[in-house]
CSV table of C-alpha atoms in Angstrom, one decimal:
chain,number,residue,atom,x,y,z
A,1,UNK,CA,0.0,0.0,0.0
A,2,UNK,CA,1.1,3.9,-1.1
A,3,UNK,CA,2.1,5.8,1.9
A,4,UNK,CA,3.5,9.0,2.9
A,5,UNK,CA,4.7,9.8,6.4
A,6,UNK,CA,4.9,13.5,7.6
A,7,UNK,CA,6.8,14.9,10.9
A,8,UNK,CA,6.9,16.3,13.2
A,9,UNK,CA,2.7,16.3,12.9
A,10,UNK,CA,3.0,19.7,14.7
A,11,UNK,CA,6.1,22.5,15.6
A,12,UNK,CA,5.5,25.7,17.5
A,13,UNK,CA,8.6,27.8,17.1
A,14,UNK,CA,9.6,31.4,16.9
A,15,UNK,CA,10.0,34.1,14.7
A,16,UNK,CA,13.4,34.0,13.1
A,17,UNK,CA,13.9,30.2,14.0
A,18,UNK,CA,14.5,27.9,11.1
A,19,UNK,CA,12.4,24.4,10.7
A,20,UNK,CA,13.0,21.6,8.7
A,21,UNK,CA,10.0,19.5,8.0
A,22,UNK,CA,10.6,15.9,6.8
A,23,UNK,CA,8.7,13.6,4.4
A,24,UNK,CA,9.1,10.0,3.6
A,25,UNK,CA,7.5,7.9,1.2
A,26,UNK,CA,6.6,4.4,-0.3
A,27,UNK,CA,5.1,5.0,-3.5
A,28,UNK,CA,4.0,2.8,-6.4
A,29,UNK,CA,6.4,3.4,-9.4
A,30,UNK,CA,6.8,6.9,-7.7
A,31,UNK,CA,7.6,9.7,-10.2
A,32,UNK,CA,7.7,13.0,-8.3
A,33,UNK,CA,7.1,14.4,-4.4
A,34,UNK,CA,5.1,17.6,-4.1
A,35,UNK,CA,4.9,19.9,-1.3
A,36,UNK,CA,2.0,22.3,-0.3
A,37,UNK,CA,1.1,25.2,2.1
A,38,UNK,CA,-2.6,25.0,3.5
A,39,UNK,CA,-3.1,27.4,5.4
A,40,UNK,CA,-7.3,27.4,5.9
A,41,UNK,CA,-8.5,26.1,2.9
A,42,UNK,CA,-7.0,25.1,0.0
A,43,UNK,CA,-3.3,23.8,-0.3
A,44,UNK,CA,-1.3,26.2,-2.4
A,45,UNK,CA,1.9,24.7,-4.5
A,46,UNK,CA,5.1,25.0,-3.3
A,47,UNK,CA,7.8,22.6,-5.1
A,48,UNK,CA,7.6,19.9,-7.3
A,49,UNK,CA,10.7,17.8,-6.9
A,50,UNK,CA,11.3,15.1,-9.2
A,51,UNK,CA,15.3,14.5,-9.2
A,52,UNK,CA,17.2,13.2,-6.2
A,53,UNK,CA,20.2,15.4,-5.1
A,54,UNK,CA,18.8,18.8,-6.7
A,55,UNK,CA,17.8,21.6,-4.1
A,56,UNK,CA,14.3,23.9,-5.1
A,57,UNK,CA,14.6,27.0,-3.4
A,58,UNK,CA,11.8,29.9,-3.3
A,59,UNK,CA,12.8,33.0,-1.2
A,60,UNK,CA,13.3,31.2,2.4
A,61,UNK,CA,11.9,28.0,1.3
A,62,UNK,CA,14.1,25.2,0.1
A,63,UNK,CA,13.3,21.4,-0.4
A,64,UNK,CA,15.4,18.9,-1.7
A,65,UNK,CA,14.6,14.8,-2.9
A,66,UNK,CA,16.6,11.4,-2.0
A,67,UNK,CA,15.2,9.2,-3.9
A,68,UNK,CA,17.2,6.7,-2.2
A,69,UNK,CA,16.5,7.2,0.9
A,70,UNK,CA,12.9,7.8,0.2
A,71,UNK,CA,12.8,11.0,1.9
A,72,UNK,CA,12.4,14.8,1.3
A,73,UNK,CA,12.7,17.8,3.5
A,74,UNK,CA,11.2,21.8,3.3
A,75,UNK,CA,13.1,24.0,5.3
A,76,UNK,CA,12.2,27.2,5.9
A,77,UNK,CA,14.3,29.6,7.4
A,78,UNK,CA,13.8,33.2,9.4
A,79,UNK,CA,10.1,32.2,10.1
A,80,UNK,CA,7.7,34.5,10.3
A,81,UNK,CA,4.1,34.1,11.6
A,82,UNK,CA,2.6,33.9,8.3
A,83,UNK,CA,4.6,30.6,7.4
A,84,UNK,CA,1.8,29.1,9.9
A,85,UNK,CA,-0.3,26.8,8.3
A,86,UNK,CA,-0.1,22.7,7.9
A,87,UNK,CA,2.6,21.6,5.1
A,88,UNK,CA,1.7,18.8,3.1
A,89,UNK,CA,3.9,16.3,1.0
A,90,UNK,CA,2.7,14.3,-1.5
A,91,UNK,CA,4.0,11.9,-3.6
A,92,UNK,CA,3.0,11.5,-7.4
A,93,UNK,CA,2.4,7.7,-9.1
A,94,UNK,CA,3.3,7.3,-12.4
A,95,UNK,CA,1.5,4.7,-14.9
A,96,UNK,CA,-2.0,3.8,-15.7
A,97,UNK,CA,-3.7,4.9,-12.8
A,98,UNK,CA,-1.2,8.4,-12.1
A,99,UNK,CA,-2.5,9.9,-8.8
A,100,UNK,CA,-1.0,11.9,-5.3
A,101,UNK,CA,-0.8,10.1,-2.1
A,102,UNK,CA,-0.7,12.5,0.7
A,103,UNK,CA,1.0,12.2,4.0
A,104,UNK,CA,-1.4,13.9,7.3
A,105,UNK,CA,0.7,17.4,7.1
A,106,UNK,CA,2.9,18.7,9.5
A,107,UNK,CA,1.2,21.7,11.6
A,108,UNK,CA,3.7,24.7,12.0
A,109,UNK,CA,2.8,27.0,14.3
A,110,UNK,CA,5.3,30.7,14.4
A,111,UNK,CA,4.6,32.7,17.5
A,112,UNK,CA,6.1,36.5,17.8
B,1,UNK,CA,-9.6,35.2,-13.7
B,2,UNK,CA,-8.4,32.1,-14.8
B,3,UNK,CA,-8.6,29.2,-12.0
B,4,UNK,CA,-11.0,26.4,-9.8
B,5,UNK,CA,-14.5,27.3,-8.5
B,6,UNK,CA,-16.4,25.3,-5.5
B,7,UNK,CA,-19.4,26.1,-4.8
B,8,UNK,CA,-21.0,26.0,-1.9
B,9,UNK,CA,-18.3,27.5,1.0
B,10,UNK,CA,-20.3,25.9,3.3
B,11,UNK,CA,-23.4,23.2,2.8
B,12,UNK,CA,-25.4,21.5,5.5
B,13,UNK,CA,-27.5,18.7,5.1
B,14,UNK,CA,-29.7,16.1,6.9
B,15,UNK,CA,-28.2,12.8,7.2
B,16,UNK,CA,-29.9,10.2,4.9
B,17,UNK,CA,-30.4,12.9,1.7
B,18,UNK,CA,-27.8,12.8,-1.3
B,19,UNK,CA,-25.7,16.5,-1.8
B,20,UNK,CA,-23.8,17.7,-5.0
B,21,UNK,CA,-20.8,19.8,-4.7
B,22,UNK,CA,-19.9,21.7,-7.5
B,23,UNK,CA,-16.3,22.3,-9.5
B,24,UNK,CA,-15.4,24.3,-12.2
B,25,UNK,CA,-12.2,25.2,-13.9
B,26,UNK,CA,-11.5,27.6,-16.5
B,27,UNK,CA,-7.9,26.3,-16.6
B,28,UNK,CA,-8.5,24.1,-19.9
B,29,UNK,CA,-7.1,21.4,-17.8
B,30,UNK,CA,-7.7,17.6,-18.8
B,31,UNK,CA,-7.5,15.9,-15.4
B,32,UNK,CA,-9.7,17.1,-12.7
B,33,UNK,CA,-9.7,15.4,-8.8
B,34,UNK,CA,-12.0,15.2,-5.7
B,35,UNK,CA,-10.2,14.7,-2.1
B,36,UNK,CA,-11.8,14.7,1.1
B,37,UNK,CA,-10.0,15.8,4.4
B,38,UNK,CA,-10.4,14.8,7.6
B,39,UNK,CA,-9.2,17.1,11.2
B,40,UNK,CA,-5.5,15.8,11.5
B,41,UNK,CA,-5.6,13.6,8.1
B,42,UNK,CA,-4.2,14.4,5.1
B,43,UNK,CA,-5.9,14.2,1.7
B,44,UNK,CA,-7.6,11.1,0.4
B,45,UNK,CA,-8.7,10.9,-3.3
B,46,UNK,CA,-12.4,9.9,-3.9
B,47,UNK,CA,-12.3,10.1,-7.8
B,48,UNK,CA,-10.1,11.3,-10.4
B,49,UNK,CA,-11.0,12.3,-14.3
B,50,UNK,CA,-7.9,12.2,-16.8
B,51,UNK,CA,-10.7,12.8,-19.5
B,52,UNK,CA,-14.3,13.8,-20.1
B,53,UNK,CA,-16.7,11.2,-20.4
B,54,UNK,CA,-14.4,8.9,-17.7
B,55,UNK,CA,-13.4,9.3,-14.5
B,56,UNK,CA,-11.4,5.9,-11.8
B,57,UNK,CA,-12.3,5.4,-8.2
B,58,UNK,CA,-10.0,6.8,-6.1
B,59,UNK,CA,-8.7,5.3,-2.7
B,60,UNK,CA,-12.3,5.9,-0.7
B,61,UNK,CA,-15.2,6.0,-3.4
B,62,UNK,CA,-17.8,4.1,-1.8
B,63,UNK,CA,-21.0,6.5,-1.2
B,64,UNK,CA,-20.0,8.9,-3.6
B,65,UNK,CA,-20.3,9.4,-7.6
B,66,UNK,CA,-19.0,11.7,-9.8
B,67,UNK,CA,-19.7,12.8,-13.8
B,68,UNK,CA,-17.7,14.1,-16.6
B,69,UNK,CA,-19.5,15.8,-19.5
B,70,UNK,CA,-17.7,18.5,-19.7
B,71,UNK,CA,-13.9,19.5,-19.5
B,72,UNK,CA,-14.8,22.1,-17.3
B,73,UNK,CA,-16.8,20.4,-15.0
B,74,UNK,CA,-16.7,17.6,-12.1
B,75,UNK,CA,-19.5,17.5,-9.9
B,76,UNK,CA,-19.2,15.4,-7.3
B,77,UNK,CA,-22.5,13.6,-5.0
B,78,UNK,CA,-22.5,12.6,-1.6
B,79,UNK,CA,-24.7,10.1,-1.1
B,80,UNK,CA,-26.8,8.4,1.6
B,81,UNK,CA,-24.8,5.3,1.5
B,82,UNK,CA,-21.6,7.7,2.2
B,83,UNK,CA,-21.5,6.5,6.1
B,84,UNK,CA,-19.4,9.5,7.6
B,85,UNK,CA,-19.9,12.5,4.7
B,86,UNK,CA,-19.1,15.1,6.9
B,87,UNK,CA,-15.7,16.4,6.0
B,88,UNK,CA,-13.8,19.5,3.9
B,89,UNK,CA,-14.1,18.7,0.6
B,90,UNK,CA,-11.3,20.0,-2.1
B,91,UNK,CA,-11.5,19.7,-6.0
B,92,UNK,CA,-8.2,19.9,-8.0
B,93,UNK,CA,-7.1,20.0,-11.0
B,94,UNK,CA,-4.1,19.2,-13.5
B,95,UNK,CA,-3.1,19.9,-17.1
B,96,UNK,CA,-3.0,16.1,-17.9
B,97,UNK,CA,-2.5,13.1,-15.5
B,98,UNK,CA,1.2,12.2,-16.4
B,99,UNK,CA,2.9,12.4,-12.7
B,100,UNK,CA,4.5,15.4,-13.9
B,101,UNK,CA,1.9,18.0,-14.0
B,102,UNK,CA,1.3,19.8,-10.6
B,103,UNK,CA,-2.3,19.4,-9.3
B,104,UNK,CA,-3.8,23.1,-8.7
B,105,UNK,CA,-6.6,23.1,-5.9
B,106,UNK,CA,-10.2,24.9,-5.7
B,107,UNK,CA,-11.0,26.6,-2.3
B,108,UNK,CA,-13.0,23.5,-1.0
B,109,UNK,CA,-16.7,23.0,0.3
B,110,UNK,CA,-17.0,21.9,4.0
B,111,UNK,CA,-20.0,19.4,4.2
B,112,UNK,CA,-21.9,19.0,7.8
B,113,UNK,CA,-24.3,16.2,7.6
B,114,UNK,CA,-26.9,16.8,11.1
């Protein structure tokens, strides 16, 4: 069975701390690992990462894929409170039936 | 404004009646996707469209249905035989269904069944 396991399910840091959130995966002939911010409704896309070893970085965001270790991480450095919200991960299936299989999110929390 | 509609926000029902949630993208997007979510769970796919006129069962399709007649459209019902329907529902959508092709999400519909 697909799965994708998020943690820490929940952080509460401070402004200016940096977080890593991690993400691993057993997925069916998996092709790509997606993260998302939700904050309260829908998710929003953040990084699609498809090869291993190559870092995607958007302003103090970052992710990067090891497909051999069947893991990614987000970090996210200099938090603010808007980067509160729950980050999901979600890896992709390739082949006949292509779909996402979602881990439960992690819940970051910044506080002033 | 190009992007994915869900309509209603909010939608309460009585348990034992059937509910339709509406999407609609104007994203001229092939593959379209319905994903409940649960407090604390991550999303689970009901039913997924790679092309009008078909549409697979997803990981937890029992007690609902879905159609495709149009591109644009993916409607999906709730029905009585659904035995927990109350949940946040999200509809997404993707250029095509190839695993490489980010999935881009509507604003969702929160069901209460009383």
């Amino acid at each position: 069975e697909d799965k994708v396991v998020q943690s820490p399910l929940s952080l509460v840091v401070h402004e200016g701390d940096t977080v890593t959130l991690n993400c691993s995966y057993e997925v069916t002939n998996f092709r790509s690992l997606l993260w998302y911010k939700q904050e309260k409704k829908a998710p929003t896309f953040l990084f699609m990462l498809t090869s291993s070893g190559i870092e995607k970085k958007s302003g103090r965001l970052s992710s990067i894929l090891d497909k051999k270790e069947l893991f990614s991480i987000l970090n996210i450095t200099a938090t603010q409170t808007g980067d509160s919200a729950v980050y999901l991960c979600a890896g992709i299936t390739q082949g006949g039936s292509e779909k996402l299989v979602f881990g439960k999110g992690t819940k970051l929390t910044v506080n002033p | 404004d190009g992007g994915i509609t869900q309509s209603p926000k909010y939608l309460f029902r009585k348990e034992g009646q059937n509910v339709t949630l509406s999407c609609e993208q104007n994203l001229n997007h092939d593959a379209m996707y319905w994903y409940r979510q649960d407090p604390g769970q991550g999303l689970r796919l009901i039913y997924y469209s790679q092309i009008v006129n078909d549409f697979q069962k997803g990981d937890i399709a029992e007690g609902y249905s879905v159609s495709r007649e149009k591109k644009e459209s993916f409607p999906l019902t709730v029905t009585s035989a659904q035995k927990n329907p109350t949940a946040f529902y999200l509809c997404a959508s993707s250029r095509q269904n190839r695993g490489t092709d980010t999935q881009y999400f509507g604003p969702g519909t929160r069901l209460t069944v009383l």
